[in-house]
mmCIF file with all atom_site columns, C-alpha atoms in Angstrom:
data_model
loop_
_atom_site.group_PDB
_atom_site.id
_atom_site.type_symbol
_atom_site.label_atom_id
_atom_site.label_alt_id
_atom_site.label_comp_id
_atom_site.label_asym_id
_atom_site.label_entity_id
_atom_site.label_seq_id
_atom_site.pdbx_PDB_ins_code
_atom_site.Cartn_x
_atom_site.Cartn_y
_atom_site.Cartn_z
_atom_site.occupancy
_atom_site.B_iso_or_equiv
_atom_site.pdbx_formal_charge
_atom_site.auth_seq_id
_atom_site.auth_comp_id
_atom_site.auth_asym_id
_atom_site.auth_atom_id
_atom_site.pdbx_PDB_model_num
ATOM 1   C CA . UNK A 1 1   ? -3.823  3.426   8.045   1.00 89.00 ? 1   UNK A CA 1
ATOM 2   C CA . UNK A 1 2   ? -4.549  0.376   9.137   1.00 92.00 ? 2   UNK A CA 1
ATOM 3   C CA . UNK A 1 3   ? -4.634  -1.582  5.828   1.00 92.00 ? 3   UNK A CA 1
ATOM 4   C CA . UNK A 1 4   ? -1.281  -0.211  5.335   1.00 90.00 ? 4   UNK A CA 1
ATOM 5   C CA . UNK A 1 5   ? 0.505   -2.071  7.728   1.00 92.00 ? 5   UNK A CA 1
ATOM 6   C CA . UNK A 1 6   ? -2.478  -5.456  7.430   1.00 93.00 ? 6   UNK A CA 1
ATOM 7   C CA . UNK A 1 7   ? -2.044  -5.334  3.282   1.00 89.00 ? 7   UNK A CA 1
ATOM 8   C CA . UNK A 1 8   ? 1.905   -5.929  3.385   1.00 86.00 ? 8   UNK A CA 1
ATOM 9   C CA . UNK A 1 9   ? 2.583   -9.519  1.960   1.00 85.00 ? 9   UNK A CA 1
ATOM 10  C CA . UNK A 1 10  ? -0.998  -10.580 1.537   1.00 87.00 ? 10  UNK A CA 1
ATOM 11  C CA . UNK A 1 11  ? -4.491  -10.096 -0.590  1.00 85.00 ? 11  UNK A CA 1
ATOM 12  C CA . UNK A 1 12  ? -6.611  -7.216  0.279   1.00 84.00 ? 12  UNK A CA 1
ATOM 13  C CA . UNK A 1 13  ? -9.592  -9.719  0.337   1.00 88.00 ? 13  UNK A CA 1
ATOM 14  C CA . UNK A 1 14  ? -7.467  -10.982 3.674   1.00 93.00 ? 14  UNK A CA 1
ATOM 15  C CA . UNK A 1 15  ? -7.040  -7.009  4.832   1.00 93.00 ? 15  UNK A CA 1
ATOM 16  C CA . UNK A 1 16  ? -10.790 -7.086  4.670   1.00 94.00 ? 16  UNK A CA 1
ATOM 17  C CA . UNK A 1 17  ? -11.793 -9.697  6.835   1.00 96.00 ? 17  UNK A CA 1
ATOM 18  C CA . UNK A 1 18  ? -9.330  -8.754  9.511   1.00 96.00 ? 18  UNK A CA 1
ATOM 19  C CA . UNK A 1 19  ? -10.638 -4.965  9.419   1.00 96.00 ? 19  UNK A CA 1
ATOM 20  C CA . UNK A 1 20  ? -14.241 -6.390  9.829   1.00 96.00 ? 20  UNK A CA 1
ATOM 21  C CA . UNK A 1 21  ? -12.786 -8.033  12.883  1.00 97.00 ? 21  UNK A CA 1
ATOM 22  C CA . UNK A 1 22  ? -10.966 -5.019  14.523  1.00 96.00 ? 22  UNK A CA 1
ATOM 23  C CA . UNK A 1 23  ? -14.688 -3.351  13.583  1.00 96.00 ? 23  UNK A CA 1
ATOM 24  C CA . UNK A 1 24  ? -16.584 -5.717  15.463  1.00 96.00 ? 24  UNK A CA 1
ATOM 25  C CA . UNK A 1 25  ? -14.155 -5.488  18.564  1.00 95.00 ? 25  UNK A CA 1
ATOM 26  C CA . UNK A 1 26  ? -14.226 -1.415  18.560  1.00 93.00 ? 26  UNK A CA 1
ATOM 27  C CA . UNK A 1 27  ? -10.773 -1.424  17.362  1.00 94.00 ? 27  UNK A CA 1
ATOM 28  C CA . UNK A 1 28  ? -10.179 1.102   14.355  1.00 93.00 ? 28  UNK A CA 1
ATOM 29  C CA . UNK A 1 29  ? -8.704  4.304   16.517  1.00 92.00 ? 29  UNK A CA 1
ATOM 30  C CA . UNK A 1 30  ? -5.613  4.451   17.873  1.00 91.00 ? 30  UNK A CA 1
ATOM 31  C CA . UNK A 1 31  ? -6.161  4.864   21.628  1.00 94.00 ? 31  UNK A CA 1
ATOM 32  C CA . UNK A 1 32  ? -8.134  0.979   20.895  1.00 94.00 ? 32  UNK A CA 1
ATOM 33  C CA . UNK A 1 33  ? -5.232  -0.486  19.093  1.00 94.00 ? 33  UNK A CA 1
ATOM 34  C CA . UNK A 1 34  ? -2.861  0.991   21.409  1.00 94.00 ? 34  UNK A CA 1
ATOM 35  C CA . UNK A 1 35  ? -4.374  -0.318  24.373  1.00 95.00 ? 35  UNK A CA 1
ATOM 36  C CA . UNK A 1 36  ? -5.655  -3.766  23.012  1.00 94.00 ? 36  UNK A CA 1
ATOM 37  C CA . UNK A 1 37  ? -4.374  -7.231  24.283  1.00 96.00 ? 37  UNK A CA 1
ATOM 38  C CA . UNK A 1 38  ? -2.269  -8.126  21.314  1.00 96.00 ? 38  UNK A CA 1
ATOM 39  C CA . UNK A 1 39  ? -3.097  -11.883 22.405  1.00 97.00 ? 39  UNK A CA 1
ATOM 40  C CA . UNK A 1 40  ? -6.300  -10.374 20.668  1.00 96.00 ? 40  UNK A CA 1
ATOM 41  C CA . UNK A 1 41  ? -4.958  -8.342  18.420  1.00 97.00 ? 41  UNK A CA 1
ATOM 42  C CA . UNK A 1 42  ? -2.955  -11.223 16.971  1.00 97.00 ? 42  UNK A CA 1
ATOM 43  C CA . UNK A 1 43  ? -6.379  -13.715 16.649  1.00 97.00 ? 43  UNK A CA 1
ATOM 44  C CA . UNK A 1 44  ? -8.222  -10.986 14.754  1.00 96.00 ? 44  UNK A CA 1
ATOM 45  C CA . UNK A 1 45  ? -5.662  -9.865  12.227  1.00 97.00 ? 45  UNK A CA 1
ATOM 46  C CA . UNK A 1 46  ? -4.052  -13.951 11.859  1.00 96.00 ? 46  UNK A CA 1
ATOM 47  C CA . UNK A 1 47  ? -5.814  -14.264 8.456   1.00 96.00 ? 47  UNK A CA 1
ATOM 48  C CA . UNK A 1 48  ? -3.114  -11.661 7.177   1.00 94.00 ? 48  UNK A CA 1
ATOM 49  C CA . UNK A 1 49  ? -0.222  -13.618 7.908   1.00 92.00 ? 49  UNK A CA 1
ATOM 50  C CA . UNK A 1 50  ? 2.639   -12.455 10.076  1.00 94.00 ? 50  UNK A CA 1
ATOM 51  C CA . UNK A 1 51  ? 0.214   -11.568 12.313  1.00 95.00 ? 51  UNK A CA 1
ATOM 52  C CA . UNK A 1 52  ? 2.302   -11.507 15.024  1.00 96.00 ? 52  UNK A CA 1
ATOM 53  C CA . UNK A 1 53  ? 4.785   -8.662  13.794  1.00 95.00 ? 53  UNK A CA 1
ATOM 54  C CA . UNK A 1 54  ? 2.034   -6.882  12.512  1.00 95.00 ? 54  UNK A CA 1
ATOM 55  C CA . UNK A 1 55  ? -0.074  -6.563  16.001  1.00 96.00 ? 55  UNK A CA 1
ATOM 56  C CA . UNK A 1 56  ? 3.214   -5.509  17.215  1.00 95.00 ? 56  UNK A CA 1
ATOM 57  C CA . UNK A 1 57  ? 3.484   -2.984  14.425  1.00 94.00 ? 57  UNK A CA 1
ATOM 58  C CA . UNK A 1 58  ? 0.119   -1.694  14.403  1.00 95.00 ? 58  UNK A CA 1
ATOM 59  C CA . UNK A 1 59  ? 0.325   -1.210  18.589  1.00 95.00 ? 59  UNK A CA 1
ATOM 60  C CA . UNK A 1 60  ? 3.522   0.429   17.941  1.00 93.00 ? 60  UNK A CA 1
ATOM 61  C CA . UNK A 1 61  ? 2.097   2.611   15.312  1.00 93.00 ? 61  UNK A CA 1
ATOM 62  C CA . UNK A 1 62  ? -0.878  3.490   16.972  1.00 93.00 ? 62  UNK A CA 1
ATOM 63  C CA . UNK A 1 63  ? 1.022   4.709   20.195  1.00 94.00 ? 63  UNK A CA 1
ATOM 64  C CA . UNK A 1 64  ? 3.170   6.719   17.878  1.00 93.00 ? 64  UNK A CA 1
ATOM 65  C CA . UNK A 1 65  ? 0.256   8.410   16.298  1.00 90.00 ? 65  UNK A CA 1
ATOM 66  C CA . UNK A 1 66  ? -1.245  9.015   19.615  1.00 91.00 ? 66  UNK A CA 1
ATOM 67  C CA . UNK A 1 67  ? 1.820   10.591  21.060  1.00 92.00 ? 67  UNK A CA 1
ATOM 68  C CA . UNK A 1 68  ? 2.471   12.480  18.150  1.00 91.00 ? 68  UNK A CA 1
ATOM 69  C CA . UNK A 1 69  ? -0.885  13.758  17.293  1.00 88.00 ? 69  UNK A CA 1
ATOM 70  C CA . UNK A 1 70  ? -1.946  12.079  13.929  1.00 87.00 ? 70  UNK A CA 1
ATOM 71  C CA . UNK A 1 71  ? -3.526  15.439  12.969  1.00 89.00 ? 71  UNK A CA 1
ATOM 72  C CA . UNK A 1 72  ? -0.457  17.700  13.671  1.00 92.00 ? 72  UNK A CA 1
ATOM 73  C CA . UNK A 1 73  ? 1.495   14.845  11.881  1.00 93.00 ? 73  UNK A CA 1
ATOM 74  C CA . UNK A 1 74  ? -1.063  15.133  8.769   1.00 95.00 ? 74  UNK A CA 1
ATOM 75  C CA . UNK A 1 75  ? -0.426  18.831  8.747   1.00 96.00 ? 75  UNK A CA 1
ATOM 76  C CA . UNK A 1 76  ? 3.184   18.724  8.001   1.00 97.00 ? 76  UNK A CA 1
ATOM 77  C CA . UNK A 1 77  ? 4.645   19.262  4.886   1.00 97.00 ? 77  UNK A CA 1
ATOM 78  C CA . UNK A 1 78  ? 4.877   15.902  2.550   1.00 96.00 ? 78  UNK A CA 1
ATOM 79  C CA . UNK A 1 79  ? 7.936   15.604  2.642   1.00 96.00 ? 79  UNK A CA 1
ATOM 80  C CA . UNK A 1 80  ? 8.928   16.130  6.621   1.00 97.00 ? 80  UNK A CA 1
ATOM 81  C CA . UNK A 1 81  ? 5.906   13.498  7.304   1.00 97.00 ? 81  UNK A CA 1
ATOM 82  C CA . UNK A 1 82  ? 7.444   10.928  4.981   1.00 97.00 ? 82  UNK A CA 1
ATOM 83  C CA . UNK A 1 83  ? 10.311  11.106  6.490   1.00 97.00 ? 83  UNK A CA 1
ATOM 84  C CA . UNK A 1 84  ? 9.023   10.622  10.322  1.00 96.00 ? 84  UNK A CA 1
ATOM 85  C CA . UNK A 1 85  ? 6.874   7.690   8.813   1.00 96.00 ? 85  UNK A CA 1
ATOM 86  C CA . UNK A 1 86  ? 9.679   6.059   7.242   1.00 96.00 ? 86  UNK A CA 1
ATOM 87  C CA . UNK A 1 87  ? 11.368  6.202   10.509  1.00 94.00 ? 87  UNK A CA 1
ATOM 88  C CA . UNK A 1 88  ? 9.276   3.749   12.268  1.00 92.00 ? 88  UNK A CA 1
ATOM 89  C CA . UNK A 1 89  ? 8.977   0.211   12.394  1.00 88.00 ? 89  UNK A CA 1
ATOM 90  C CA . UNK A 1 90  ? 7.685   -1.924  9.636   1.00 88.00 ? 90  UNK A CA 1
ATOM 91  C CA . UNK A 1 91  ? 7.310   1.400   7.378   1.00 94.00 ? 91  UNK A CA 1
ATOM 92  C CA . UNK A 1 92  ? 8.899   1.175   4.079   1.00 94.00 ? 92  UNK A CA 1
ATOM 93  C CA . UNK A 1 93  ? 8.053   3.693   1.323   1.00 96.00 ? 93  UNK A CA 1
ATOM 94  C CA . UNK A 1 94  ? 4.580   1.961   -0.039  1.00 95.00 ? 94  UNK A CA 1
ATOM 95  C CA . UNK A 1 95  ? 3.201   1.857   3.062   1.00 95.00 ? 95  UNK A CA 1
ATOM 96  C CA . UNK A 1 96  ? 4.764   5.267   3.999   1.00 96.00 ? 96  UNK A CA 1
ATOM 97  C CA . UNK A 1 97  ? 3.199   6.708   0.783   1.00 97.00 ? 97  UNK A CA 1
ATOM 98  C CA . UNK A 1 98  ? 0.006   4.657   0.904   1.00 95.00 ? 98  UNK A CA 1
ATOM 99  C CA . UNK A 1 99  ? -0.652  6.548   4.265   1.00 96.00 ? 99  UNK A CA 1
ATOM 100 C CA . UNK A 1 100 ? 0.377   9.859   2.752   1.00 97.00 ? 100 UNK A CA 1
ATOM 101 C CA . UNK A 1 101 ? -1.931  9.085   0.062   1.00 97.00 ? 101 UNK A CA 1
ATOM 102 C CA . UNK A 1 102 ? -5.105  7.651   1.557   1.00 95.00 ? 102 UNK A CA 1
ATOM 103 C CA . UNK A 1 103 ? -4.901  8.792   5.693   1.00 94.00 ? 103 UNK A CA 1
ATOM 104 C CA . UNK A 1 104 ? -3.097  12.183  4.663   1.00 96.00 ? 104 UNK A CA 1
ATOM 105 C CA . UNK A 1 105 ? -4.866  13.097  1.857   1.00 96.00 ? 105 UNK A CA 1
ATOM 106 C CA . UNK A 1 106 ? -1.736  14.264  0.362   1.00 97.00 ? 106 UNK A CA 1
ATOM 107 C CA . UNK A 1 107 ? -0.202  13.481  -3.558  1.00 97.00 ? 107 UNK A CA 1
ATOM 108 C CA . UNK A 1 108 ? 1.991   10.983  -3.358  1.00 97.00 ? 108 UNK A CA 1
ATOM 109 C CA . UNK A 1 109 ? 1.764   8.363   -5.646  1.00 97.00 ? 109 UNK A CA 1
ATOM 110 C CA . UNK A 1 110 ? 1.826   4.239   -4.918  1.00 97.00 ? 110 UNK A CA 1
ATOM 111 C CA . UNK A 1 111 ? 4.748   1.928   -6.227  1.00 96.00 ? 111 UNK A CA 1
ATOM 112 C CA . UNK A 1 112 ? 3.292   -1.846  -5.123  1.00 93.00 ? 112 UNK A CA 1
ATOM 113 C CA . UNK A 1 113 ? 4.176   -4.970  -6.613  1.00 89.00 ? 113 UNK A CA 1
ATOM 114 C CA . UNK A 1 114 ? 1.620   -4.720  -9.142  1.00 89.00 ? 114 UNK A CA 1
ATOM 115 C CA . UNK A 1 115 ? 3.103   -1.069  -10.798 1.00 92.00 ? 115 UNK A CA 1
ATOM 116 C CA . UNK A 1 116 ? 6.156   -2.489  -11.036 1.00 91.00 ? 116 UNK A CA 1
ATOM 117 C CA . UNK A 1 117 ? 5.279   -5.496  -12.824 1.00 88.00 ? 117 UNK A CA 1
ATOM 118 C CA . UNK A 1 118 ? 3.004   -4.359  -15.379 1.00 88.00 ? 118 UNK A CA 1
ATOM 119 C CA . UNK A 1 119 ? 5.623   -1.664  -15.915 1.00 89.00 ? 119 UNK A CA 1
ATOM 120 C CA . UNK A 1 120 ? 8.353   -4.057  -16.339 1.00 86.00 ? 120 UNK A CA 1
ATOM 121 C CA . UNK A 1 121 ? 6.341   -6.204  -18.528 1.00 82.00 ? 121 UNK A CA 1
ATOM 122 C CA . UNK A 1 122 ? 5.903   -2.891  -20.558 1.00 83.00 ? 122 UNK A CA 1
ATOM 123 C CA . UNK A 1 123 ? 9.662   -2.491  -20.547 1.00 85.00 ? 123 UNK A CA 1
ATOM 124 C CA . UNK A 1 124 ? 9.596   -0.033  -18.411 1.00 89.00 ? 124 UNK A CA 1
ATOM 125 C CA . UNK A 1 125 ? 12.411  -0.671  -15.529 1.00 89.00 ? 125 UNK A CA 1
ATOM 126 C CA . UNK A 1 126 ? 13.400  1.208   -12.053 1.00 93.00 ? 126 UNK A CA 1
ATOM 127 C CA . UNK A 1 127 ? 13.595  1.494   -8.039  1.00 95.00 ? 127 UNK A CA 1
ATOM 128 C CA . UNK A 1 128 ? 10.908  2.383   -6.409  1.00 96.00 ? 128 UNK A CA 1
ATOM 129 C CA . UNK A 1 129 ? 11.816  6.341   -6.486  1.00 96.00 ? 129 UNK A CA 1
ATOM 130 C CA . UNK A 1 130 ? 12.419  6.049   -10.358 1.00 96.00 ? 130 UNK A CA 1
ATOM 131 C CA . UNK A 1 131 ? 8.924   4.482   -11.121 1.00 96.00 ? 131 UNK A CA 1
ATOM 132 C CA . UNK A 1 132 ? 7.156   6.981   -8.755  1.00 97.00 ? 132 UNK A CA 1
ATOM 133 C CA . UNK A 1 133 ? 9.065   9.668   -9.987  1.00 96.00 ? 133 UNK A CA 1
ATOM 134 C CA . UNK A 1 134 ? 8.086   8.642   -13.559 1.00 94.00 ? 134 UNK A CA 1
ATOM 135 C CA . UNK A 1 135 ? 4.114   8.865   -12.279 1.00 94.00 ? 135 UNK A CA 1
ATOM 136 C CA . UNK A 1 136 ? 4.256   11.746  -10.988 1.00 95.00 ? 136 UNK A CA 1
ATOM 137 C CA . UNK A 1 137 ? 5.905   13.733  -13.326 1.00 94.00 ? 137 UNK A CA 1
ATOM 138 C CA . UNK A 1 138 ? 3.127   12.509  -15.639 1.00 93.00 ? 138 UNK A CA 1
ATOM 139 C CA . UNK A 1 139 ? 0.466   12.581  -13.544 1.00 92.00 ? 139 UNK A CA 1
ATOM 140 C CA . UNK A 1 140 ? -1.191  16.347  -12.271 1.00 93.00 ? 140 UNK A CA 1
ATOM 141 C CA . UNK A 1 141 ? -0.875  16.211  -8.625  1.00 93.00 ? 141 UNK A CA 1
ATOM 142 C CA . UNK A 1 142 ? -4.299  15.279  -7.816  1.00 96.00 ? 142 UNK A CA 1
ATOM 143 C CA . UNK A 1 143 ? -5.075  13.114  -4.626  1.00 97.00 ? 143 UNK A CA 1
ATOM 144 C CA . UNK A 1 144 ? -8.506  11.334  -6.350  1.00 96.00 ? 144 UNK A CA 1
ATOM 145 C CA . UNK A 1 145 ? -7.006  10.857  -9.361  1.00 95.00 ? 145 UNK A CA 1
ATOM 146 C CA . UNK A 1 146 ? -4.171  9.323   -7.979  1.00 96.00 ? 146 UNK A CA 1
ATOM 147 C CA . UNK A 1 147 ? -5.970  7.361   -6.030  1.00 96.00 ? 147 UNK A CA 1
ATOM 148 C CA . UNK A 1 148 ? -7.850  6.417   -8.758  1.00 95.00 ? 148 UNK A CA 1
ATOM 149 C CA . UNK A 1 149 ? -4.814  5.730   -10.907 1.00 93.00 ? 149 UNK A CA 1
ATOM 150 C CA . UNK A 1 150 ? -3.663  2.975   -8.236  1.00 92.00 ? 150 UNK A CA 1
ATOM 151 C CA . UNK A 1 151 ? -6.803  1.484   -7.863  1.00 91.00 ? 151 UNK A CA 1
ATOM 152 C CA . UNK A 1 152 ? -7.044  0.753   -11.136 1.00 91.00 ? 152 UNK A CA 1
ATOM 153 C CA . UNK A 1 153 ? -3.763  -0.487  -11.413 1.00 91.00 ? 153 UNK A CA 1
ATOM 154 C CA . UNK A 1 154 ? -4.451  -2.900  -8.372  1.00 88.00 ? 154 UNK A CA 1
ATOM 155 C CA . UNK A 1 155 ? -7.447  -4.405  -10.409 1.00 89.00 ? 155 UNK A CA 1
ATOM 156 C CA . UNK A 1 156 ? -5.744  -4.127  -13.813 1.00 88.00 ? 156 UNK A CA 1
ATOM 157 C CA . UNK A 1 157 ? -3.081  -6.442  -12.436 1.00 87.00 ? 157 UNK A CA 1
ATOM 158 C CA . UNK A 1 158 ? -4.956  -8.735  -10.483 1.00 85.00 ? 158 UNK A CA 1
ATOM 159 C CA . UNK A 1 159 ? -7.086  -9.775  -13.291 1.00 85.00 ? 159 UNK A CA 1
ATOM 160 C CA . UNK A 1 160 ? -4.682  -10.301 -15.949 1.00 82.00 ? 160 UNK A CA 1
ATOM 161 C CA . UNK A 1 161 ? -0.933  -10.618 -13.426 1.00 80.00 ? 161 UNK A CA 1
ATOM 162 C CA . UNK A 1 162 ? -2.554  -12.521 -10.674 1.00 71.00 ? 162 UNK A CA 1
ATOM 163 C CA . UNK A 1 163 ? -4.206  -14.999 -13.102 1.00 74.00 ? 163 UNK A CA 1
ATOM 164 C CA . UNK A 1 164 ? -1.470  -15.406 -15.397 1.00 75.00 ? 164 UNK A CA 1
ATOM 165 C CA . UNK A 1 165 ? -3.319  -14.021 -18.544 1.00 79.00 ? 165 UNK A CA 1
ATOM 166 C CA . UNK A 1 166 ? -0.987  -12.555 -20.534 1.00 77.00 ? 166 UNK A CA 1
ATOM 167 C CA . UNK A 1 167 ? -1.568  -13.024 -23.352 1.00 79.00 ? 167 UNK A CA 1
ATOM 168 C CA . UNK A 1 168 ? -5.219  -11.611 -23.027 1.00 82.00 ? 168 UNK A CA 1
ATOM 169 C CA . UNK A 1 169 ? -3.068  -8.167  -21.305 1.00 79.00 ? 169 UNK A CA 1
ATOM 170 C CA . UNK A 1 170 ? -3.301  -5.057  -23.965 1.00 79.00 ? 170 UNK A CA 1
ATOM 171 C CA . UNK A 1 171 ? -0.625  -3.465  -22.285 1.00 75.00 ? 171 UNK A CA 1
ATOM 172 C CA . UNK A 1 172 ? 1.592   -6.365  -22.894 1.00 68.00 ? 172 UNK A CA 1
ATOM 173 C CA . UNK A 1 173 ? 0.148   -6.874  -26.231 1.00 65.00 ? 173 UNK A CA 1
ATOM 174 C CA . UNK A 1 174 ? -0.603  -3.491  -27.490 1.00 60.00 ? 174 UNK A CA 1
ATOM 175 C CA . UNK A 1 175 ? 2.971   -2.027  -25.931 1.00 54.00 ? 175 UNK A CA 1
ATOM 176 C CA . UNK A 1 176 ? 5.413   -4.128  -26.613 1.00 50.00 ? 176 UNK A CA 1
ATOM 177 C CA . UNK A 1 177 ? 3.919   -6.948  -29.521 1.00 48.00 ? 177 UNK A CA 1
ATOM 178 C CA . UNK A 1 178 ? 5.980   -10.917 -28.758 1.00 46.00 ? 178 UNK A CA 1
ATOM 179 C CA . UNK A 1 179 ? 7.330   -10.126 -25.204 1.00 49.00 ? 179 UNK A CA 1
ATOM 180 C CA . UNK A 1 180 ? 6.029   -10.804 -21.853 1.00 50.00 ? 180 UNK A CA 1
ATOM 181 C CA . UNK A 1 181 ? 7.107   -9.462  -18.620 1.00 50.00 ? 181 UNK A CA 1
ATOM 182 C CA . UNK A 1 182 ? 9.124   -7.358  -21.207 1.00 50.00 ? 182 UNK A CA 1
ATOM 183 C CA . UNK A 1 183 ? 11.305  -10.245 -22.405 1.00 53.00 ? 183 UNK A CA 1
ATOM 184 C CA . UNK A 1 184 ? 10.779  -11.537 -25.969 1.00 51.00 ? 184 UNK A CA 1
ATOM 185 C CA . UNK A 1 185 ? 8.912   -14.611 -26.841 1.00 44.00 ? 185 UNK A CA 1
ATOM 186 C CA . UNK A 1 186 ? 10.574  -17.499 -28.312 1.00 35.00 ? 186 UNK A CA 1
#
């Protein structure tokens, strides 16, 4: 859950190094992250950027989980725990759904950044809801595989999005021949 709230605007590879931190200082539960000095909290987690709103967010968070028993809260339907996640601070619907995916176990499937812009450079357009209702419609309602599904997304796009190739990309190229980012080539 915590990668969730560290991951927003920044690389995982940053997410990774902060974790280690929050590792070394005994920090990964709730009752630790609820209790820790977010003077602290703030050093360790700095290499994600924002770090001061998200120490703030991930205190918050972890107080909410501990007062509403992050069990019981698991237990709920989808649905009813999406909505009480998307109630508090700093939760939107990826990182609502990315903790209903990977700290719930439940099927819900990811819209990030990357989805969205290998599907636009597909030609494939939408909202958030439209995309992920497109996915899982498609998709059987399997938590590994769509886990698996993201993941691979994640890496698709960061080798070929994140380092502007292209025109190596056989989505681009084998979808939608003389576009990219799903407008034509000149």
């Amino acid at each position: 859950m915590i990668g969730t709230f560290l991951t927003q605007q920044t690389k995982w590879s940053n997410v990774e190094k902060a974790i280690g931190n929050l590792r070394r200082a005994g920090m990964l539960e709730p009752y630790d992250l609820a209790k820790a000095d977010i003077t602290l909290l703030e050093r360790m987690i700095r290499c994600c950027g924002f770090y001061r709103q998200k120490a703030s967010r991930l205190k918050n968070a972890a107080q909410f989980m501990i007062e509403n028993d992050m069990d019981e809260l698991f237990k709920l339907p989808m649905d009813q725990l999406r909505k009480i996640l998307l109630s508090m601070n700093g939760v939107g619907n990826e990182t609502a759904d990315s903790i209903i995916l990977y700290a719930a176990d439940k099927p819900k499937f990811v819209i990030d950044a990357y989805t969205t812009r290998i599907m636009g450079c597909m030609g494939v357009e939408g909202n958030y809801e439209q995309l992920q209702e497109m996915f899982e419609n498609l998709l059987p309602h399997d938590v590994g595989m769509f886990k698996e599904y993201h993941a691979l997304v994640v890496e698709y796009a960061k080798s070929y999005c994140g380092k502007k190739r292209c025109n190596e990309c056989i989505l681009v190229n084998g979808h939608r021949k003389g576009t990219v980012h799903g407008k034509k080539q000149i």
